[in-house]
């Protein structure tokens, strides 16, 4: 995109540096706290870390007025991730609609087609027919499933809702997938990204997984030999008329306020992030479905995907796109997730109840927030 932009903008040059996520965010925070020393002009900030960058004096350009002309073109729920106290500091790269990826042959052998499921009850009943040694679903992410039900760990005003009745109920539902139906289990190796998990997927030990648009690319990269065996469908709903998708992940493109090149940086972001061609090309390279509404109906997003059995993945993402829920940001979100991790493990191990564990973390965070006021 930079090469194309430079062709019509003499003197423009983009130098890209790629750094491991945690290291990059640590360096960026230090640079911003030091008045921008060593900071880049443009930086991508993953949504899970973004809260750290809106605590205190924000070192990013307020893009609110610049984005005013694109208000009707951007999915509001995605932009919420980079908005705090009425100011928007980033442009979302992806819609991150969540769907159910599934091995069509394994489910067919069980006499079921996940594309026909309406509810999670349909899923669990049919999963009983999977062959011995085949697991139906890796342990779903709590906040992802909670967002499917219309809630989150924070509300729009930044209040903690981690320990709401709905949140507790949703976590108990996840545990019941394991304890009552034998469906949900912790993935091999502990998460959805490591070699142990992908090795088990390659061996046909897992029949399905919940994931966002970007996760489709992980299948292609890690188990290319399974091309033509996987498909995707809407998430089963918690009720027959419930939401059939959620959201998971996201990254915001930002401009550092100490930059000497704010205008060129903004011009390039408009070209790459706020254009139909820019969003289409990003999807073609990364399967990140655009949160840019004018691009969603572009025929180039509707091409058959050979890996996913010739399915029109873009069409599926576009179908569930309008119901992708909002995901709210907070300066304390990253800290909450850090504290929640070990407690979630205790809940999974049965050493603390979902209600007590979520309340413990929520109360700790409320105390921290009160001290900072």
mmCIF file with all atom_site columns, N, CA, C and O in Angstrom, residues 40-62:
data_model
loop_
_atom_site.group_PDB
_atom_site.id
_atom_site.type_symbol
_atom_site.label_atom_id
_atom_site.label_alt_id
_atom_site.label_comp_id
_atom_site.label_asym_id
_atom_site.label_entity_id
_atom_site.label_seq_id
_atom_site.pdbx_PDB_ins_code
_atom_site.Cartn_x
_atom_site.Cartn_y
_atom_site.Cartn_z
_atom_site.occupancy
_atom_site.B_iso_or_equiv
_atom_site.pdbx_formal_charge
_atom_site.auth_seq_id
_atom_site.auth_comp_id
_atom_site.auth_asym_id
_atom_site.auth_atom_id
_atom_site.pdbx_PDB_model_num
ATOM 1  N N  . UNK A 1 40 ? 7.705  5.779  16.722 1.00 0.00 ? 40 UNK A N  1
ATOM 2  C CA . UNK A 1 40 ? 7.426  5.863  15.293 1.00 0.00 ? 40 UNK A CA 1
ATOM 3  C C  . UNK A 1 40 ? 6.347  6.900  15.013 1.00 0.00 ? 40 UNK A C  1
ATOM 4  O O  . UNK A 1 40 ? 5.775  7.480  15.948 1.00 0.00 ? 40 UNK A O  1
ATOM 5  N N  . UNK A 1 41 ? 6.071  7.145  13.746 1.00 0.00 ? 41 UNK A N  1
ATOM 6  C CA . UNK A 1 41 ? 4.981  8.050  13.374 1.00 0.00 ? 41 UNK A CA 1
ATOM 7  C C  . UNK A 1 41 ? 3.632  7.332  13.475 1.00 0.00 ? 41 UNK A C  1
ATOM 8  O O  . UNK A 1 41 ? 2.663  7.871  14.002 1.00 0.00 ? 41 UNK A O  1
ATOM 9  N N  . UNK A 1 42 ? 3.597  6.122  12.943 1.00 0.00 ? 42 UNK A N  1
ATOM 10 C CA . UNK A 1 42 ? 2.386  5.292  12.952 1.00 0.00 ? 42 UNK A CA 1
ATOM 11 C C  . UNK A 1 42 ? 2.689  4.024  13.735 1.00 0.00 ? 42 UNK A C  1
ATOM 12 O O  . UNK A 1 42 ? 3.782  3.460  13.618 1.00 0.00 ? 42 UNK A O  1
ATOM 13 N N  . UNK A 1 43 ? 1.754  3.579  14.538 1.00 0.00 ? 43 UNK A N  1
ATOM 14 C CA . UNK A 1 43 ? 1.951  2.334  15.260 1.00 0.00 ? 43 UNK A CA 1
ATOM 15 C C  . UNK A 1 43 ? 0.637  1.585  15.397 1.00 0.00 ? 43 UNK A C  1
ATOM 16 O O  . UNK A 1 43 ? -0.416 2.182  15.619 1.00 0.00 ? 43 UNK A O  1
ATOM 17 N N  . UNK A 1 44 ? 0.701  0.276  15.215 1.00 0.00 ? 44 UNK A N  1
ATOM 18 C CA . UNK A 1 44 ? -0.455 -0.588 15.455 1.00 0.00 ? 44 UNK A CA 1
ATOM 19 C C  . UNK A 1 44 ? -0.455 -1.004 16.922 1.00 0.00 ? 44 UNK A C  1
ATOM 20 O O  . UNK A 1 44 ? 0.591  -1.415 17.452 1.00 0.00 ? 44 UNK A O  1
ATOM 21 N N  . UNK A 1 45 ? -1.613 -0.906 17.575 1.00 0.00 ? 45 UNK A N  1
ATOM 22 C CA . UNK A 1 45 ? -1.732 -1.322 18.970 1.00 0.00 ? 45 UNK A CA 1
ATOM 23 C C  . UNK A 1 45 ? -2.866 -2.330 19.087 1.00 0.00 ? 45 UNK A C  1
ATOM 24 O O  . UNK A 1 45 ? -4.016 -2.011 18.787 1.00 0.00 ? 45 UNK A O  1
ATOM 25 N N  . UNK A 1 46 ? -2.529 -3.529 19.503 1.00 0.00 ? 46 UNK A N  1
ATOM 26 C CA . UNK A 1 46 ? -3.521 -4.589 19.673 1.00 0.00 ? 46 UNK A CA 1
ATOM 27 C C  . UNK A 1 46 ? -4.499 -4.191 20.768 1.00 0.00 ? 46 UNK A C  1
ATOM 28 O O  . UNK A 1 46 ? -4.114 -3.601 21.781 1.00 0.00 ? 46 UNK A O  1
ATOM 29 N N  . UNK A 1 47 ? -5.788 -4.523 20.551 1.00 0.00 ? 47 UNK A N  1
ATOM 30 C CA . UNK A 1 47 ? -6.848 -4.031 21.426 1.00 0.00 ? 47 UNK A CA 1
ATOM 31 C C  . UNK A 1 47 ? -6.683 -4.452 22.887 1.00 0.00 ? 47 UNK A C  1
ATOM 32 O O  . UNK A 1 47 ? -7.068 -3.717 23.785 1.00 0.00 ? 47 UNK A O  1
ATOM 33 N N  . UNK A 1 48 ? -6.088 -5.621 23.126 1.00 0.00 ? 48 UNK A N  1
ATOM 34 C CA . UNK A 1 48 ? -5.922 -6.057 24.503 1.00 0.00 ? 48 UNK A CA 1
ATOM 35 C C  . UNK A 1 48 ? -4.935 -5.211 25.292 1.00 0.00 ? 48 UNK A C  1
ATOM 36 O O  . UNK A 1 48 ? -5.000 -5.141 26.518 1.00 0.00 ? 48 UNK A O  1
ATOM 37 N N  . UNK A 1 49 ? -4.011 -4.558 24.582 1.00 0.00 ? 49 UNK A N  1
ATOM 38 C CA . UNK A 1 49 ? -3.009 -3.704 25.227 1.00 0.00 ? 49 UNK A CA 1
ATOM 39 C C  . UNK A 1 49 ? -3.412 -2.230 25.201 1.00 0.00 ? 49 UNK A C  1
ATOM 40 O O  . UNK A 1 49 ? -2.765 -1.405 25.849 1.00 0.00 ? 49 UNK A O  1
ATOM 41 N N  . UNK A 1 50 ? -4.434 -1.906 24.424 1.00 0.00 ? 50 UNK A N  1
ATOM 42 C CA . UNK A 1 50 ? -4.729 -0.503 24.152 1.00 0.00 ? 50 UNK A CA 1
ATOM 43 C C  . UNK A 1 50 ? -5.055 0.293  25.413 1.00 0.00 ? 50 UNK A C  1
ATOM 44 O O  . UNK A 1 50 ? -4.744 1.485  25.502 1.00 0.00 ? 50 UNK A O  1
ATOM 45 N N  . UNK A 1 51 ? -5.672 -0.359 26.391 1.00 0.00 ? 51 UNK A N  1
ATOM 46 C CA . UNK A 1 51 ? -6.021 0.350  27.617 1.00 0.00 ? 51 UNK A CA 1
ATOM 47 C C  . UNK A 1 51 ? -4.829 0.996  28.294 1.00 0.00 ? 51 UNK A C  1
ATOM 48 O O  . UNK A 1 51 ? -4.956 2.057  28.934 1.00 0.00 ? 51 UNK A O  1
ATOM 49 N N  . UNK A 1 52 ? -3.654 0.391  28.160 1.00 0.00 ? 52 UNK A N  1
ATOM 50 C CA . UNK A 1 52 ? -2.449 0.955  28.773 1.00 0.00 ? 52 UNK A CA 1
ATOM 51 C C  . UNK A 1 52 ? -2.076 2.308  28.179 1.00 0.00 ? 52 UNK A C  1
ATOM 52 O O  . UNK A 1 52 ? -1.369 3.097  28.816 1.00 0.00 ? 52 UNK A O  1
ATOM 53 N N  . UNK A 1 53 ? -2.534 2.571  26.963 1.00 0.00 ? 53 UNK A N  1
ATOM 54 C CA . UNK A 1 53 ? -2.136 3.790  26.266 1.00 0.00 ? 53 UNK A CA 1
ATOM 55 C C  . UNK A 1 53 ? -3.126 4.929  26.442 1.00 0.00 ? 53 UNK A C  1
ATOM 56 O O  . UNK A 1 53 ? -2.922 6.017  25.894 1.00 0.00 ? 53 UNK A O  1
ATOM 57 N N  . UNK A 1 54 ? -4.203 4.689  27.180 1.00 0.00 ? 54 UNK A N  1
ATOM 58 C CA . UNK A 1 54 ? -5.159 5.774  27.434 1.00 0.00 ? 54 UNK A CA 1
ATOM 59 C C  . UNK A 1 54 ? -5.240 6.106  28.928 1.00 0.00 ? 54 UNK A C  1
ATOM 60 O O  . UNK A 1 54 ? -6.168 6.765  29.377 1.00 0.00 ? 54 UNK A O  1
ATOM 61 N N  . UNK A 1 55 ? -4.246 5.647  29.682 1.00 0.00 ? 55 UNK A N  1
ATOM 62 C CA . UNK A 1 55 ? -4.148 6.013  31.096 1.00 0.00 ? 55 UNK A CA 1
ATOM 63 C C  . UNK A 1 55 ? -3.286 7.266  31.206 1.00 0.00 ? 55 UNK A C  1
ATOM 64 O O  . UNK A 1 55 ? -2.175 7.329  30.699 1.00 0.00 ? 55 UNK A O  1
ATOM 65 N N  . UNK A 1 56 ? -3.821 8.266  31.876 1.00 0.00 ? 56 UNK A N  1
ATOM 66 C CA . UNK A 1 56 ? -3.070 9.512  32.019 1.00 0.00 ? 56 UNK A CA 1
ATOM 67 C C  . UNK A 1 56 ? -3.043 10.300 30.726 1.00 0.00 ? 56 UNK A C  1
ATOM 68 O O  . UNK A 1 56 ? -4.022 10.361 29.981 1.00 0.00 ? 56 UNK A O  1
ATOM 69 N N  . UNK A 1 57 ? -1.896 10.905 30.433 1.00 0.00 ? 57 UNK A N  1
ATOM 70 C CA . UNK A 1 57 ? -1.736 11.736 29.241 1.00 0.00 ? 57 UNK A CA 1
ATOM 71 C C  . UNK A 1 57 ? -1.587 10.835 28.014 1.00 0.00 ? 57 UNK A C  1
ATOM 72 O O  . UNK A 1 57 ? -0.614 10.085 27.894 1.00 0.00 ? 57 UNK A O  1
ATOM 73 N N  . UNK A 1 58 ? -2.532 10.894 27.122 1.00 0.00 ? 58 UNK A N  1
ATOM 74 C CA . UNK A 1 58 ? -2.528 10.013 25.949 1.00 0.00 ? 58 UNK A CA 1
ATOM 75 C C  . UNK A 1 58 ? -1.520 10.520 24.919 1.00 0.00 ? 58 UNK A C  1
ATOM 76 O O  . UNK A 1 58 ? -1.587 11.682 24.489 1.00 0.00 ? 58 UNK A O  1
ATOM 77 N N  . UNK A 1 59 ? -0.618 9.645  24.502 1.00 0.00 ? 59 UNK A N  1
ATOM 78 C CA . UNK A 1 59 ? 0.434  10.039 23.568 1.00 0.00 ? 59 UNK A CA 1
ATOM 79 C C  . UNK A 1 59 ? 0.093  9.795  22.113 1.00 0.00 ? 59 UNK A C  1
ATOM 80 O O  . UNK A 1 59 ? 0.989  9.703  21.272 1.00 0.00 ? 59 UNK A O  1
ATOM 81 N N  . UNK A 1 60 ? -1.208 9.687  21.817 1.00 0.00 ? 60 UNK A N  1
ATOM 82 C CA . UNK A 1 60 ? -1.657 9.399  20.464 1.00 0.00 ? 60 UNK A CA 1
ATOM 83 C C  . UNK A 1 60 ? -2.501 10.560 19.939 1.00 0.00 ? 60 UNK A C  1
ATOM 84 O O  . UNK A 1 60 ? -3.125 11.278 20.722 1.00 0.00 ? 60 UNK A O  1
ATOM 85 N N  . UNK A 1 61 ? -2.535 10.717 18.632 1.00 0.00 ? 61 UNK A N  1
ATOM 86 C CA . UNK A 1 61 ? -3.330 11.786 18.014 1.00 0.00 ? 61 UNK A CA 1
ATOM 87 C C  . UNK A 1 61 ? -4.816 11.456 18.158 1.00 0.00 ? 61 UNK A C  1
ATOM 88 O O  . UNK A 1 61 ? -5.255 10.335 17.872 1.00 0.00 ? 61 UNK A O  1
ATOM 89 N N  . UNK A 1 62 ? -5.581 12.439 18.616 1.00 0.00 ? 62 UNK A N  1
ATOM 90 C CA . UNK A 1 62 ? -7.035 12.312 18.666 1.00 0.00 ? 62 UNK A CA 1
ATOM 91 C C  . UNK A 1 62 ? -7.557 12.400 17.236 1.00 0.00 ? 62 UNK A C  1
ATOM 92 O O  . UNK A 1 62 ? -7.463 13.428 16.576 1.00 0.00 ? 62 UNK A O  1
#
